[in-house]
Amino acid sequence: MDLSQVYREHYRSLVRFLYRRIGDQARAEDLAQEAFVRALEHKPDKPRAWLFTVAANLARDEGRRASVRRRHLTLIKAEAEARPPEPGPEVALERRETVRRVRAALERLADRDREALLLWEEGFSYDEIAEVLGLSRGSIGTTLARARTRLAAALDSVEREGSDEDVAH
Amino acid sequence: MSHIDEGTLHAYLDGEVSERQRIDVEDHLAVCAECQAKLDVARALTGRAADLLSELEPGPVQAPSWREIEERAAARRRAAPRRIRLRPGVAWAASIALAFAIGWAARSYWFAVPPLDIASRERAVGALEADRQETPERRQGRGAEPAEPQPASQIARDLRLTEAEESPAQTPLPTTRTAEGETQVAGQVPVTDEMPPAAEREDRFAEANARKRKGEPAEEPSPEEAPAAVAAIEVAGVEREERLADAPADQTAARGVQPPRALAQPTVAAGAAPEGQFVPVQPEEAQVWMGAELRTLPDLHLKRVEVGPGAAVEHAESRLPAIRLLYEDAAGHEIVLIQQWLGNLRADLDQLEPALIVEPSTARAYRWLDGEGYLLILYGDVSGDSLRALADRVR
């Protein structure tokens, strides 16, 4: 497949995958472009799977940096502000809080579970997820089941923690 | 059929099961309320996860042009060093060759590192010379062939002789024997039977002198007929004779006389340093070379005795051999005692006062002329007071 075509079709998907993974849109775009630059050098046979594999590795490296984590928290705060104007301040506040909680819940997942979930949401098949993550195809259903269950549980936990903080204040 | 596991339920909901699996799952769900309930939970979780993740949508994404991506890749290729991909066998061979080259270079480097002080430099010269002298070829031709031209004398440099004066006639002393390992000498070295009486020495000097004046080639005695040590002292004697007195020209039939080329060189002016080289010999041989008993340092460990041209030593008689005794004190310092028996020539050096010479490298040398005609130079990496104290102990 022509890489320029892959770029046109999947660049935004790759940016979204990275953005959900690291929470910094500018950085997500940098890493997505980096993945395509590397693809030009390596000319992979299966460019889409290859690109997301590289992107997942780049995101993991990014996640290991403490400075990124600090910036991450700041950006979570600013994330809702960058979005299109909301109907009203209360709705905007609620949405911002939802984003924060979802991201916090997502952060509590194991890397493999989180990436499987994000790849599925980007339209990857079980075969492709297995290829990117180096897992057997038969384990992907179980991985996704665990990821979804833990995400929901983590979100409930984050919301409870938020309620406790509100009560404490 | 047993209950359906969660992974299969999620795969069923995601549409990632085979047709056969789908039929099996649906058949089971039709009869199993428990698995049906689990399916409902799985469906809810799937939907909720999708909804939650949809909350994490990035803002508008402006994708750069594909050409820009290509240009970045091209720039990176230009900046990156070219990679040479080798087959594993070639890569292994290259690695081994590289390791060997590095090892060889390191070895060459360490052997090429110039010595930092007098003692280590002279030890190196002595060791190399000993190795060279002990080659089979040299052992076979010992005493019968002149030594090869030698590099500048280390001792001349050590003693701060300044300008080196190239002397084509300068040839090192013929090698008589090479010391094997270290030699321990306690106290004075006795005069050996090999040393000819003074009268005989004078005769030989005169014979050689006369032969040289006539232009006759000197007889080249075989090593068996004339030990090199004897020939050497006669060579030294010839030079001494030239300065002291003319010998009768009718004396012939010199025995064991070599051409006076070994030490035949112009008198070296003070401050000049001709080419020269000290070679290891046995103490008894050194005594024969010098023509007198050796002066020694009692109670110190004698490591090696060497003989070399006096021209290599400042203020020494250039045409007489000089003897170098290398000692080691209890602290491991190398102490070197250079000596030359000047005999009647000492009158020329009466003005030589005892002197302590301090080198820029902080090495020190103490030089004096004793009452019996010995020029003595003592040096080592010790203090000047220590050198003076050691000088008092020279016997």
XYZ file of C-alpha atoms in Angstrom:
564
model
C 0.000 0.000 0.000
C 1.196 3.479 -0.780
C 2.325 5.203 2.386
C 0.927 8.531 1.319
C -2.487 6.904 1.104
C -2.053 5.361 4.553
C -1.140 8.815 5.756
C -4.278 10.348 4.367
C -6.512 7.605 5.742
C -4.995 6.941 9.150
C -3.077 9.994 10.294
C -5.977 11.354 12.340
C -6.679 7.950 13.784
C -3.051 7.679 14.820
C -3.134 11.121 16.401
C -6.271 10.199 18.345
C -4.762 6.933 19.506
C -1.704 8.798 20.726
C -3.711 11.597 22.219
C -5.796 9.180 24.239
C -2.652 7.460 25.276
C -0.583 10.470 26.364
C -3.099 13.307 26.710
C -1.063 15.926 24.826
C -2.416 16.692 21.386
C 0.633 18.578 20.110
C 2.890 15.826 21.257
C 0.534 13.239 19.805
C 0.821 14.927 16.413
C 4.622 15.027 16.692
C 4.766 11.344 17.482
C 2.346 10.460 14.695
C 4.500 12.297 12.188
C 7.573 10.617 13.617
C 5.940 7.242 13.051
C 5.328 8.081 9.408
C 8.881 9.359 8.945
C 10.131 6.046 10.288
C 7.734 4.192 8.026
C 9.318 5.911 5.040
C 12.666 4.555 6.126
C 11.532 1.018 6.911
C 8.816 0.587 4.269
C 6.789 -1.946 6.256
C 4.638 -4.565 4.550
C 1.667 -3.866 6.793
C 1.948 -0.148 7.307
C -1.133 0.421 9.459
C -0.269 -2.202 12.039
C 3.372 -1.161 11.882
C 2.523 2.500 12.443
C 0.388 1.798 15.490
C 3.022 -0.502 16.887
C 5.618 2.250 16.571
C 3.158 4.757 17.962
C 2.438 2.543 20.961
C 6.157 2.236 21.639
C 6.651 5.973 21.300
C 3.756 6.556 23.678
C 5.253 4.145 26.200
C 8.575 5.966 26.021
C 6.778 9.225 26.410
C 4.878 7.925 29.394
C 8.096 7.038 31.167
C 9.133 10.619 31.434
C 8.125 12.259 34.629
C 8.088 15.674 33.063
C 5.520 14.493 30.594
C 3.390 13.289 33.433
C 3.460 16.717 35.044
C 2.656 18.407 31.777
C -0.010 15.823 31.247
C -1.873 16.897 34.336
C -1.762 20.488 33.239
C -3.039 19.608 29.827
C -5.886 17.575 31.218
C -6.994 20.737 32.887
C -6.668 22.763 29.726
C -8.119 20.095 27.488
C -11.719 21.147 27.788
C -10.766 24.770 27.259
C -9.350 23.908 23.846
C -12.562 22.308 22.781
C -15.289 24.159 20.925
C -17.328 26.460 23.136
C -19.850 24.636 25.202
C -23.429 25.766 25.568
C -22.899 27.052 29.049
C -20.390 27.244 31.859
C -22.005 24.500 33.904
C -22.047 22.088 31.001
C -18.450 22.944 30.190
C -17.408 22.334 33.752
C -19.173 19.006 33.842
C -17.594 17.911 30.604
C -14.157 18.922 31.759
C -14.615 16.894 34.882
C -15.759 13.884 32.876
C -12.666 14.046 30.700
C -10.440 14.248 33.731
C -12.065 11.219 35.320
C -11.987 9.124 32.155
C -8.338 9.893 31.629
C -7.544 9.112 35.227
C -9.424 5.814 34.918
C -7.610 4.983 31.697
C -4.295 5.658 33.358
C -5.056 2.974 35.897
C -5.154 0.234 33.296
C -2.191 -1.890 32.456
C -0.385 -0.844 29.282
C -1.461 -3.903 27.343
C -5.119 -3.604 28.343
C -5.184 0.103 27.579
C -3.570 -0.273 24.185
C -5.840 -3.135 23.219
C -8.831 -1.035 24.107
C -7.567 2.023 22.247
C -6.682 -0.012 19.182
C -10.112 -1.566 19.163
C -11.644 1.850 19.330
C -9.504 2.872 16.372
C -11.088 0.111 14.364
C -8.422 -2.551 14.659
C -9.471 -6.160 14.279
C -8.486 -8.828 16.771
C -5.878 -10.046 14.327
C -4.340 -6.603 14.031
C -4.414 -5.990 17.768
C -2.713 -9.345 18.275
C -0.049 -8.365 15.784
C 0.599 -4.961 17.288
C 0.700 -6.192 20.861
C 2.416 -9.473 20.149
C -0.420 -11.528 21.611
C -2.304 -14.540 20.340
C -5.536 -13.803 18.617
C -7.452 -15.984 21.046
C -6.383 -13.843 23.979
C -7.631 -10.554 22.575
C -11.250 -11.126 23.588
C -10.174 -11.832 27.132
C -7.836 -8.824 27.120
C -10.589 -6.521 25.934
C -13.076 -7.952 28.398
C -10.661 -7.281 31.231
C -9.828 -3.803 29.935
C -13.467 -2.771 29.670
C -14.310 -4.177 33.048
C -11.362 -2.469 34.708
C -11.998 0.804 32.958
C -15.528 0.877 34.272
C -14.373 -0.124 37.720
C -11.600 2.463 37.653
C -14.004 5.165 36.634
C -16.319 4.260 39.489
C -13.342 4.397 41.797
C -12.264 7.799 40.506
C -15.784 9.157 40.915
C -15.972 7.844 44.454
C -12.645 9.418 45.268
C -13.901 12.688 43.818
C -17.024 12.528 45.936
C -14.984 11.863 49.039
C -12.848 14.905 48.291
C -15.959 17.026 47.837
C -17.295 15.832 51.185
C -13.975 16.524 52.836
C -13.992 20.048 51.500
C -22.071 -27.146 26.644
C -20.274 -25.382 29.448
C -20.807 -21.683 30.101
C -19.290 -19.172 27.759
C -16.221 -17.341 29.029
C -16.066 -13.573 29.066
C -13.476 -13.343 26.349
C -15.655 -15.270 23.940
C -18.659 -13.163 24.871
C -16.749 -9.940 24.131
C -15.409 -11.426 20.901
C -18.980 -12.406 19.982
C -20.156 -8.875 20.644
C -17.221 -7.461 18.672
C -17.998 -9.757 15.766
C -14.624 -11.435 16.040
C -15.738 -15.068 16.266
C -15.915 -17.538 13.457
C -19.259 -18.608 12.002
C -19.047 -21.915 13.803
C -18.325 -20.180 17.117
C -21.184 -17.741 16.564
C -23.682 -20.594 16.110
C -22.391 -22.370 19.201
C -22.588 -19.194 21.303
C -26.100 -18.365 20.154
C -27.285 -21.948 20.758
C -25.964 -21.777 24.296
C -27.323 -18.352 25.030
C -30.754 -19.536 23.985
C -30.812 -22.058 26.794
C -28.570 -20.433 29.449
C -29.952 -17.484 31.374
C -26.691 -17.060 33.296
C -24.625 -16.591 30.159
C -27.347 -14.376 28.745
C -26.954 -12.160 31.795
C -23.219 -12.108 31.372
C -23.718 -11.145 27.751
C -25.818 -8.200 28.841
C -23.090 -7.066 31.220
C -20.466 -7.437 28.509
C -22.579 -5.426 26.115
C -22.976 -2.677 28.683
C -19.254 -2.624 29.408
C -18.423 -2.455 25.733
C -20.774 0.395 25.185
C -19.619 2.236 28.237
C -15.966 1.898 27.339
C -16.667 3.214 23.881
C -18.621 6.119 25.335
C -15.903 6.952 27.810
C -13.182 6.904 25.227
C -15.249 9.086 22.956
C -14.887 11.730 25.624
C -11.192 11.824 24.838
C -11.392 13.303 21.402
C -8.561 15.571 20.314
C -9.242 18.983 18.904
C -9.009 19.692 15.196
C -6.016 17.952 13.681
C -4.091 19.764 10.968
C -2.097 17.165 9.139
C 1.061 18.453 7.466
C 1.446 17.640 3.802
C 2.862 14.291 2.855
C 5.710 16.083 1.081
C 6.704 17.622 4.380
C 6.890 14.171 5.959
C 8.993 12.957 3.065
C 11.351 15.921 3.384
C 11.842 15.211 7.067
C 12.664 11.616 6.283
C 15.121 12.671 3.576
C 16.826 15.140 5.894
C 17.209 12.457 8.498
C 18.744 10.099 5.975
C 21.250 12.756 4.955
C 22.183 13.530 8.555
C 22.459 9.928 9.689
C 25.756 8.112 9.098
C 25.547 5.519 6.359
C 24.986 2.102 7.754
C 26.916 -0.767 6.336
C 24.962 -3.958 6.666
C 27.246 -6.932 6.961
C 26.374 -10.558 6.850
C 26.798 -12.219 10.257
C 29.957 -14.058 9.234
C 31.578 -10.934 7.897
C 30.448 -8.981 10.922
C 32.052 -11.528 13.260
C 35.281 -11.478 11.307
C 35.306 -7.704 11.321
C 34.687 -7.637 15.069
C 37.540 -10.035 15.751
C 39.863 -8.099 13.468
C 38.897 -4.848 15.128
C 39.493 -6.272 18.600
C 42.872 -7.585 17.515
C 43.806 -4.245 15.966
C 42.817 -2.367 19.089
C 44.845 -4.741 21.224
C 47.851 -4.426 18.965
C 47.576 -0.670 18.872
C 47.321 -0.515 22.650
C 50.365 -2.742 22.937
C 52.312 -0.604 20.502
C 51.238 2.489 22.355
C 52.431 1.285 25.712
C 55.711 0.128 24.320
C 56.137 3.441 22.549
C 55.422 5.587 25.563
C 58.609 7.524 26.253
C 60.080 6.979 29.694
C 59.420 9.716 32.144
C 62.572 9.560 34.131
C 66.159 8.606 33.853
C 65.869 5.378 35.732
C 63.027 3.901 33.710
C 64.578 5.022 30.439
C 67.831 3.382 31.201
C 66.187 0.242 32.429
C 64.375 0.028 29.136
C 67.530 0.601 27.144
C 69.375 -1.969 29.198
C 66.677 -4.575 28.817
C 66.383 -4.059 25.077
C 70.098 -4.176 24.645
C 70.355 -7.363 26.658
C 67.691 -9.000 24.499
C 69.364 -7.883 21.329
C 72.772 -9.001 22.449
C 71.518 -12.462 23.258
C 70.201 -13.351 19.831
C 71.706 -16.551 18.433
C 73.418 -14.696 15.622
C 75.193 -12.411 17.991
C 76.180 -15.248 20.285
C 77.811 -17.035 17.376
C 79.736 -13.996 16.268
C 80.503 -12.754 19.713
C 83.806 -10.987 19.963
C 84.565 -11.310 16.257
C 82.469 -8.607 14.727
C 81.951 -5.031 15.720
C 78.682 -4.019 17.149
C 76.206 -2.101 15.055
C 76.029 1.663 15.322
C 74.151 2.613 18.417
C 71.774 5.412 19.277
C 72.759 8.337 21.396
C 73.924 7.445 24.795
C 71.314 7.755 27.440
C 73.799 8.580 30.085
C 75.077 11.473 28.054
C 71.598 12.922 28.016
C 71.104 12.176 31.647
C 74.168 14.029 32.631
C 72.988 17.023 30.707
C 75.443 16.977 27.896
C 74.164 19.480 25.441
C 74.814 19.389 21.698
C 75.204 15.955 20.233
C 78.156 15.700 17.935
C 77.828 13.032 15.302
C 80.945 10.934 15.218
C 81.097 8.529 12.292
C 84.119 6.842 13.771
C 82.212 6.124 16.909
C 81.558 2.449 17.243
C 80.462 0.810 20.386
C 82.708 -1.428 22.252
C 82.908 -4.978 21.010
C 80.603 -7.160 22.930
C 82.394 -9.656 25.008
C 79.705 -11.309 27.002
C 76.198 -10.568 28.002
C 75.065 -10.687 31.547
C 72.408 -13.276 32.106
C 70.112 -11.877 34.720
C 71.334 -9.989 37.718
C 74.749 -10.309 39.211
C 75.431 -9.894 42.890
C 78.776 -8.443 43.841
C 79.696 -7.796 47.430
C 82.467 -5.357 48.061
C 85.402 -5.003 45.780
C 85.713 -7.086 42.679
C 89.056 -8.854 42.759
C 91.490 -8.367 39.952
C 91.240 -11.357 37.662
C 93.952 -13.398 36.095
C 92.773 -12.230 32.680
C 94.064 -8.774 33.295
C 97.524 -8.558 31.695
C 100.393 -6.990 33.591
C 100.911 -3.311 33.022
C 104.140 -3.865 31.077
C 102.443 -6.293 28.716
C 99.584 -3.868 28.240
C 102.034 -1.150 27.309
C 103.689 -3.471 24.805
C 100.413 -4.288 23.172
C 99.430 -0.648 23.017
C 102.719 0.112 21.292
C 102.331 -2.742 18.847
C 98.893 -1.658 17.871
C 99.973 1.916 17.578
C 102.843 1.018 15.285
C 100.632 -1.132 13.122
C 98.169 1.643 12.780
C 100.812 4.145 11.749
C 102.083 1.784 9.080
C 98.632 1.410 7.755
C 98.696 -2.295 8.223
C 95.464 -3.996 8.932
C 95.231 -5.311 12.363
C 95.092 -9.004 12.769
C 91.632 -10.189 13.358
C 92.027 -12.859 15.940
C 89.430 -15.477 16.234
C 87.443 -15.407 19.402
C 89.266 -18.509 20.525
C 92.686 -16.967 20.007
C 92.061 -13.633 21.622
C 89.283 -13.018 24.051
C 87.475 -9.847 23.288
C 88.142 -8.556 26.742
C 91.862 -8.641 26.130
C 91.513 -7.008 22.747
C 89.372 -4.343 24.228
C 91.777 -3.297 26.874
C 94.442 -3.073 24.256
C 92.291 -0.823 22.188
C 91.815 1.366 25.168
C 95.489 1.198 25.787
C 96.302 2.314 22.258
C 94.342 5.461 22.749
C 95.911 6.067 26.076
C 99.342 5.448 24.620
C 98.771 7.984 21.893
C 98.303 10.651 24.470
C 100.927 9.608 26.982
C 103.956 8.679 24.916
C 105.022 7.308 21.614
C 105.756 3.668 21.772
C 108.648 1.990 19.937
C 107.623 1.479 16.377
C 109.559 -1.718 15.870
C 107.497 -3.808 18.142
C 105.498 -6.281 16.183
C 103.554 -9.433 16.474
C 100.804 -7.917 18.446
C 98.607 -10.527 19.901
C 94.915 -10.103 19.905
C 94.879 -6.469 18.889
C 91.877 -5.093 17.117
C 91.918 -1.972 15.011
C 91.648 1.019 17.278
C 88.378 1.952 15.807
C 86.279 0.979 18.755
C 87.183 4.000 20.775
C 89.162 5.933 18.227
C 87.450 9.243 18.127
C 88.435 12.824 18.680
C 88.451 14.094 22.141
C 85.009 15.264 22.871
C 84.725 18.786 24.038
C 82.891 19.451 27.217
C 79.239 19.617 26.572
C 79.279 17.362 23.526
C 77.525 14.044 23.448
C 78.584 11.617 20.746
C 76.706 8.520 19.892
C 77.321 5.695 22.283
C 75.803 2.758 23.966
C 76.425 0.879 27.180
C 76.260 -2.878 27.020
C 76.046 -5.349 29.876
C 79.117 -7.312 30.835
C 80.311 -9.397 33.740
C 82.006 -7.453 36.563
C 85.305 -9.180 35.891
C 85.166 -8.155 32.252
C 84.296 -4.597 33.169
C 87.364 -4.577 35.362
C 89.508 -5.664 32.440
C 87.935 -3.021 30.245
C 88.724 -0.313 32.727
C 92.222 -1.528 33.504
C 91.807 -1.235 37.245
C 89.711 -2.548 40.082
C 86.121 -1.492 40.080
C 84.910 0.996 42.556
C 81.759 -0.376 44.166
C 79.048 0.489 46.632
C 79.002 -2.074 49.429
C 75.702 -3.249 50.868
C 73.694 -2.293 47.821
C 72.199 -4.777 45.436
C 74.117 -4.728 42.162
C 71.757 -5.356 39.315
C 73.943 -4.958 36.303
C 77.368 -3.894 35.114
C 77.747 -2.168 31.775
C 80.549 -0.796 29.726
C 80.374 2.012 27.222
C 82.454 4.757 25.624
C 83.745 7.460 27.849
C 82.633 9.945 25.233
C 79.137 9.384 26.451
C 79.968 10.804 29.866
C 80.603 14.419 30.555
C 84.144 15.232 31.685
C 85.192 11.628 31.169
C 88.083 10.663 28.973
C 86.380 10.089 25.664
C 88.804 7.499 24.400
C 88.668 5.294 27.438
C 85.802 3.064 28.356
C 83.482 3.998 31.138
C 81.894 1.460 33.444
C 78.398 1.789 34.750
C 77.195 -0.121 37.789
C 73.468 -0.167 38.366
C 72.393 -0.709 41.964
C 69.096 -0.797 43.752
C 68.706 0.452 47.277
C 66.350 -0.889 49.924
C 63.611 1.516 48.832
C 63.784 0.346 45.245
C 65.634 3.417 43.937
C 68.050 2.780 41.173
C 71.504 4.122 41.971
C 74.004 4.333 39.156
C 77.720 4.547 39.666
C 79.740 5.501 36.598
C 83.465 5.244 36.798
C 86.522 5.588 34.686
C 90.065 4.971 35.705
C 92.085 7.835 34.361
C 95.410 6.841 35.861
C 98.083 9.329 34.868
C 95.569 11.297 32.840
C 94.000 12.595 35.988
C 96.381 15.527 35.871
C 94.259 16.862 33.063
C 91.243 16.844 35.318
C 92.771 18.164 38.490
C 90.523 21.140 38.207
C 87.463 18.914 38.441
C 85.963 19.671 41.806
C 83.288 17.513 43.406
C 79.997 18.771 42.114
C 76.333 18.048 42.592
C 74.463 18.344 39.313
C 70.737 18.804 39.462
C 68.810 18.054 36.328
C 65.675 19.917 35.292
C 63.901 16.607 35.743
C 65.023 16.815 39.424
C 67.388 13.902 38.928
C 70.682 14.505 40.677
C 74.215 13.418 39.965
C 77.320 13.745 42.151
C 80.660 13.775 40.394
C 84.151 13.678 41.860
C 87.680 12.578 41.176
C 89.231 10.435 43.881
C 92.838 10.350 44.917
C 93.642 7.207 42.927
C 92.675 8.535 39.551
C 89.059 7.376 39.358
C 86.469 9.663 37.846
C 83.249 8.770 39.619
C 79.709 9.876 38.933
C 76.870 8.790 41.130
C 73.295 9.508 40.306
C 69.797 8.327 41.053
C 66.410 9.506 42.047
C 67.444 10.351 45.587
C 68.369 13.546 47.386
C 71.691 15.289 46.977
C 72.609 14.521 50.593
C 71.940 10.876 49.965
C 74.185 10.955 46.945
C 76.982 12.571 48.967
C 76.537 9.971 51.700
C 76.665 7.214 49.133
C 79.764 8.754 47.587
C 81.542 8.457 50.919
C 80.817 4.744 50.865
C 82.261 4.087 47.440
C 85.258 1.792 47.786
